[in-house]
């Protein structure tokens, strides 16, 4: 394990989510980690996909001695789970690939993992989330200081990201009021599609909560206000495809009262699948390597 400087950075845990599989979460996590490490930061990338870990493969690590599951089961300390990679400053914590039952830790175990991440000595902890909107994924996403979703320009991916953010914000609200059965029930009711659209938007839910209790309403508004996810568009074939993020923004504003921060995009590039096959993050490739692989790709794809 490399040296870690105790960091006072209060926004150091970043989660990379987005609902759907195959949209580039793992790829982005690995390359963001490489990029930050190259800038001299101490970075730990975390594969929190407890059921289907593959971040280590992207970072050319073939053998994982200890994973998060060992830490949860008190088989080892968290320090023993942190593995160095071939990149200076970049370390990895692996999920629990293939361990039966590990894909569904109890809430207290999740809290243990999340608190542990926050206390790790590094500048940035980047958590690659699994696919879907299970409570596991949502709880890790909500606990992060920076919440980043990845989307592709296809309508299904945009729809998926919207569904993911909706589940995440309602989960956050539900946990915020977990001690208050009346409000919890109201929040569950608001997410039920069979409620006859009587509470269709989060603003309508806000009004209902205001009618029940003014103090809780203040907390509700603050929770919403503090909830600022960001988005990265991936696999763009042209710049115009960025517009699909704006459509998502409008819907999220109207129904969830959410402002989504647009961070930028990655274009669809044949070099990327090649870098995955080579088990080398493209941010690590040397120019000569990039040119060679790029040339091979072009000769294969061009007529
Ligand atoms: N910008 C891109 N251009 C081309 N291919 C990409 C791009 N981003 C991702 N891919 C391809 O998509 C595959 C799935 O990416 P991955 O990061 O594993 O998705 P996820 O973690 O969301 O399931 C990668 O193996 C890669 O080949
Ligand atoms: Mg993945």
PDB file of N, CA, C and O and ligand atoms in Angstrom, residues 20-28 54 128 234-235 266-269 272-273 276, ligand 1:
ATOM      1  N   UNK A  20     -28.198   1.599 -15.052  1.00  0.00           N
ATOM      2  CA  UNK A  20     -27.984   0.548 -16.047  1.00  0.00           C
ATOM      3  C   UNK A  20     -26.550  -0.027 -16.036  1.00  0.00           C
ATOM      4  O   UNK A  20     -25.616   0.689 -15.708  1.00  0.00           O
ATOM      5  N   UNK A  21     -26.420  -1.278 -16.447  1.00  0.00           N
ATOM      6  CA  UNK A  21     -25.089  -1.863 -16.641  1.00  0.00           C
ATOM      7  C   UNK A  21     -24.586  -1.530 -18.043  1.00  0.00           C
ATOM      8  O   UNK A  21     -25.372  -1.232 -18.933  1.00  0.00           O
ATOM      9  N   UNK A  22     -23.278  -1.567 -18.220  1.00  0.00           N
ATOM     10  CA  UNK A  22     -22.702  -1.380 -19.556  1.00  0.00           C
ATOM     11  C   UNK A  22     -22.659   0.051 -20.048  1.00  0.00           C
ATOM     12  O   UNK A  22     -22.496   0.297 -21.245  1.00  0.00           O
ATOM     13  N   UNK A  23     -22.794   1.030 -19.140  1.00  0.00           N
ATOM     14  CA  UNK A  23     -22.769   2.429 -19.591  1.00  0.00           C
ATOM     15  C   UNK A  23     -21.428   3.119 -19.307  1.00  0.00           C
ATOM     16  O   UNK A  23     -21.265   4.288 -19.612  1.00  0.00           O
ATOM     17  N   UNK A  24     -20.514   2.386 -18.696  1.00  0.00           N
ATOM     18  CA  UNK A  24     -19.170   2.945 -18.514  1.00  0.00           C
ATOM     19  C   UNK A  24     -18.814   3.349 -17.093  1.00  0.00           C
ATOM     20  O   UNK A  24     -17.821   4.053 -16.884  1.00  0.00           O
ATOM     21  N   UNK A  25     -19.584   2.899 -16.105  1.00  0.00           N
ATOM     22  CA  UNK A  25     -19.293   3.282 -14.711  1.00  0.00           C
ATOM     23  C   UNK A  25     -17.896   2.812 -14.281  1.00  0.00           C
ATOM     24  O   UNK A  25     -17.108   3.583 -13.753  1.00  0.00           O
ATOM     25  N   UNK A  26     -17.625   1.533 -14.538  1.00  0.00           N
ATOM     26  CA  UNK A  26     -16.351   0.961 -14.098  1.00  0.00           C
ATOM     27  C   UNK A  26     -15.194   1.582 -14.879  1.00  0.00           C
ATOM     28  O   UNK A  26     -14.171   1.956 -14.313  1.00  0.00           O
ATOM     29  N   UNK A  27     -15.418   1.721 -16.165  1.00  0.00           N
ATOM     30  CA  UNK A  27     -14.401   2.307 -17.027  1.00  0.00           C
ATOM     31  C   UNK A  27     -14.070   3.729 -16.585  1.00  0.00           C
ATOM     32  O   UNK A  27     -12.898   4.115 -16.466  1.00  0.00           O
ATOM     33  N   UNK A  28     -15.108   4.511 -16.290  1.00  0.00           N
ATOM     34  CA  UNK A  28     -14.909   5.892 -15.871  1.00  0.00           C
ATOM     35  C   UNK A  28     -14.202   5.951 -14.513  1.00  0.00           C
ATOM     36  O   UNK A  28     -13.280   6.739 -14.318  1.00  0.00           O
ATOM     37  N   UNK A  54     -15.519  -6.104 -11.004  1.00  0.00           N
ATOM     38  CA  UNK A  54     -14.596  -6.252 -12.131  1.00  0.00           C
ATOM     39  C   UNK A  54     -13.645  -5.077 -12.324  1.00  0.00           C
ATOM     40  O   UNK A  54     -12.916  -5.019 -13.298  1.00  0.00           O
ATOM     41  N   UNK A 128     -17.192   2.740  -7.342  1.00  0.00           N
ATOM     42  CA  UNK A 128     -17.897   2.247  -8.535  1.00  0.00           C
ATOM     43  C   UNK A 128     -19.093   1.424  -8.060  1.00  0.00           C
ATOM     44  O   UNK A 128     -18.929   0.402  -7.390  1.00  0.00           O
ATOM     45  N   UNK A 234     -21.803   9.615 -21.597  1.00  0.00           N
ATOM     46  CA  UNK A 234     -20.766   8.743 -22.160  1.00  0.00           C
ATOM     47  C   UNK A 234     -21.194   8.202 -23.521  1.00  0.00           C
ATOM     48  O   UNK A 234     -22.381   8.110 -23.816  1.00  0.00           O
ATOM     49  N   UNK A 235     -20.209   7.834 -24.303  1.00  0.00           N
ATOM     50  CA  UNK A 235     -20.388   7.213 -25.618  1.00  0.00           C
ATOM     51  C   UNK A 235     -21.132   8.126 -26.594  1.00  0.00           C
ATOM     52  O   UNK A 235     -21.999   7.666 -27.345  1.00  0.00           O
ATOM     53  N   UNK A 266     -17.862  12.018 -22.540  1.00  0.00           N
ATOM     54  CA  UNK A 266     -16.812  11.192 -23.150  1.00  0.00           C
ATOM     55  C   UNK A 266     -17.358  10.721 -24.485  1.00  0.00           C
ATOM     56  O   UNK A 266     -18.499  10.257 -24.554  1.00  0.00           O
ATOM     57  N   UNK A 267     -16.567  10.830 -25.533  1.00  0.00           N
ATOM     58  CA  UNK A 267     -17.102  10.370 -26.819  1.00  0.00           C
ATOM     59  C   UNK A 267     -16.938   8.861 -26.977  1.00  0.00           C
ATOM     60  O   UNK A 267     -16.104   8.246 -26.294  1.00  0.00           O
ATOM     61  N   UNK A 268     -17.754   8.301 -27.851  1.00  0.00           N
ATOM     62  CA  UNK A 268     -17.608   6.874 -28.159  1.00  0.00           C
ATOM     63  C   UNK A 268     -16.307   6.732 -28.936  1.00  0.00           C
ATOM     64  O   UNK A 268     -16.102   7.413 -29.936  1.00  0.00           O
ATOM     65  N   UNK A 269     -15.418   5.884 -28.459  1.00  0.00           N
ATOM     66  CA  UNK A 269     -14.098   5.793 -29.061  1.00  0.00           C
ATOM     67  C   UNK A 269     -13.692   4.320 -29.135  1.00  0.00           C
ATOM     68  O   UNK A 269     -13.664   3.638 -28.094  1.00  0.00           O
ATOM     69  N   UNK A 272     -11.404   2.635 -26.599  1.00  0.00           N
ATOM     70  CA  UNK A 272     -11.813   2.276 -25.235  1.00  0.00           C
ATOM     71  C   UNK A 272     -12.046   0.772 -25.076  1.00  0.00           C
ATOM     72  O   UNK A 272     -11.450   0.161 -24.187  1.00  0.00           O
ATOM     73  N   UNK A 273     -12.865   0.133 -25.943  1.00  0.00           N
ATOM     74  CA  UNK A 273     -12.972  -1.325 -25.815  1.00  0.00           C
ATOM     75  C   UNK A 273     -11.614  -2.023 -25.954  1.00  0.00           C
ATOM     76  O   UNK A 273     -11.351  -3.026 -25.282  1.00  0.00           O
ATOM     77  N   UNK A 276      -9.883  -1.888 -22.718  1.00  0.00           N
ATOM     78  CA  UNK A 276     -10.471  -2.855 -21.778  1.00  0.00           C
ATOM     79  C   UNK A 276      -9.898  -4.245 -22.057  1.00  0.00           C
ATOM     80  O   UNK A 276      -9.498  -4.958 -21.140  1.00  0.00           O
TER      81      UNK A 276
HETATM   82  N1  LIG B   1     -16.747   6.081 -24.361  1.00  0.00           N
HETATM   83  C1  LIG B   1     -16.760   4.800 -24.752  1.00  0.00           C
HETATM   84  N2  LIG B   1     -16.484   4.466 -26.033  1.00  0.00           N
HETATM   85  C2  LIG B   1     -16.478   3.188 -26.430  1.00  0.00           C
HETATM   86  N3  LIG B   1     -16.769   2.143 -25.644  1.00  0.00           N
HETATM   87  C3  LIG B   1     -17.054   2.387 -24.361  1.00  0.00           C
HETATM   88  C4  LIG B   1     -17.070   3.718 -23.838  1.00  0.00           C
HETATM   89  N4  LIG B   1     -17.397   3.645 -22.520  1.00  0.00           N
HETATM   90  C5  LIG B   1     -17.582   2.345 -22.231  1.00  0.00           C
HETATM   91  N5  LIG B   1     -17.388   1.587 -23.332  1.00  0.00           N
HETATM   92  C6  LIG B   1     -17.511   0.123 -23.433  1.00  0.00           C
HETATM   93  O1  LIG B   1     -18.568  -0.312 -22.620  1.00  0.00           O
HETATM   94  C7  LIG B   1     -18.150  -1.430 -21.848  1.00  0.00           C
HETATM   95  C8  LIG B   1     -18.873  -1.423 -20.520  1.00  0.00           C
HETATM   96  O2  LIG B   1     -18.327  -0.453 -19.674  1.00  0.00           O
HETATM   97  P1  LIG B   1     -18.302  -0.638 -18.091  1.00  0.00           P
HETATM   98  O3  LIG B   1     -17.493   0.481 -17.550  1.00  0.00           O
HETATM   99  O4  LIG B   1     -17.888  -2.016 -17.730  1.00  0.00           O
HETATM  100  O5  LIG B   1     -19.857  -0.437 -17.756  1.00  0.00           O
HETATM  101  P2  LIG B   1     -20.607  -0.521 -16.358  1.00  0.00           P
HETATM  102  O6  LIG B   1     -19.588  -0.518 -15.284  1.00  0.00           O
HETATM  103  O7  LIG B   1     -21.498   0.679 -16.338  1.00  0.00           O
HETATM  104  O8  LIG B   1     -21.403  -1.796 -16.407  1.00  0.00           O
HETATM  105  C9  LIG B   1     -16.646  -1.285 -21.719  1.00  0.00           C
HETATM  106  O9  LIG B   1     -16.039  -2.541 -21.612  1.00  0.00           O
HETATM  107  C10 LIG B   1     -16.245  -0.579 -22.963  1.00  0.00           C
HETATM  108  O10 LIG B   1     -15.860  -1.515 -23.955  1.00  0.00           O
END
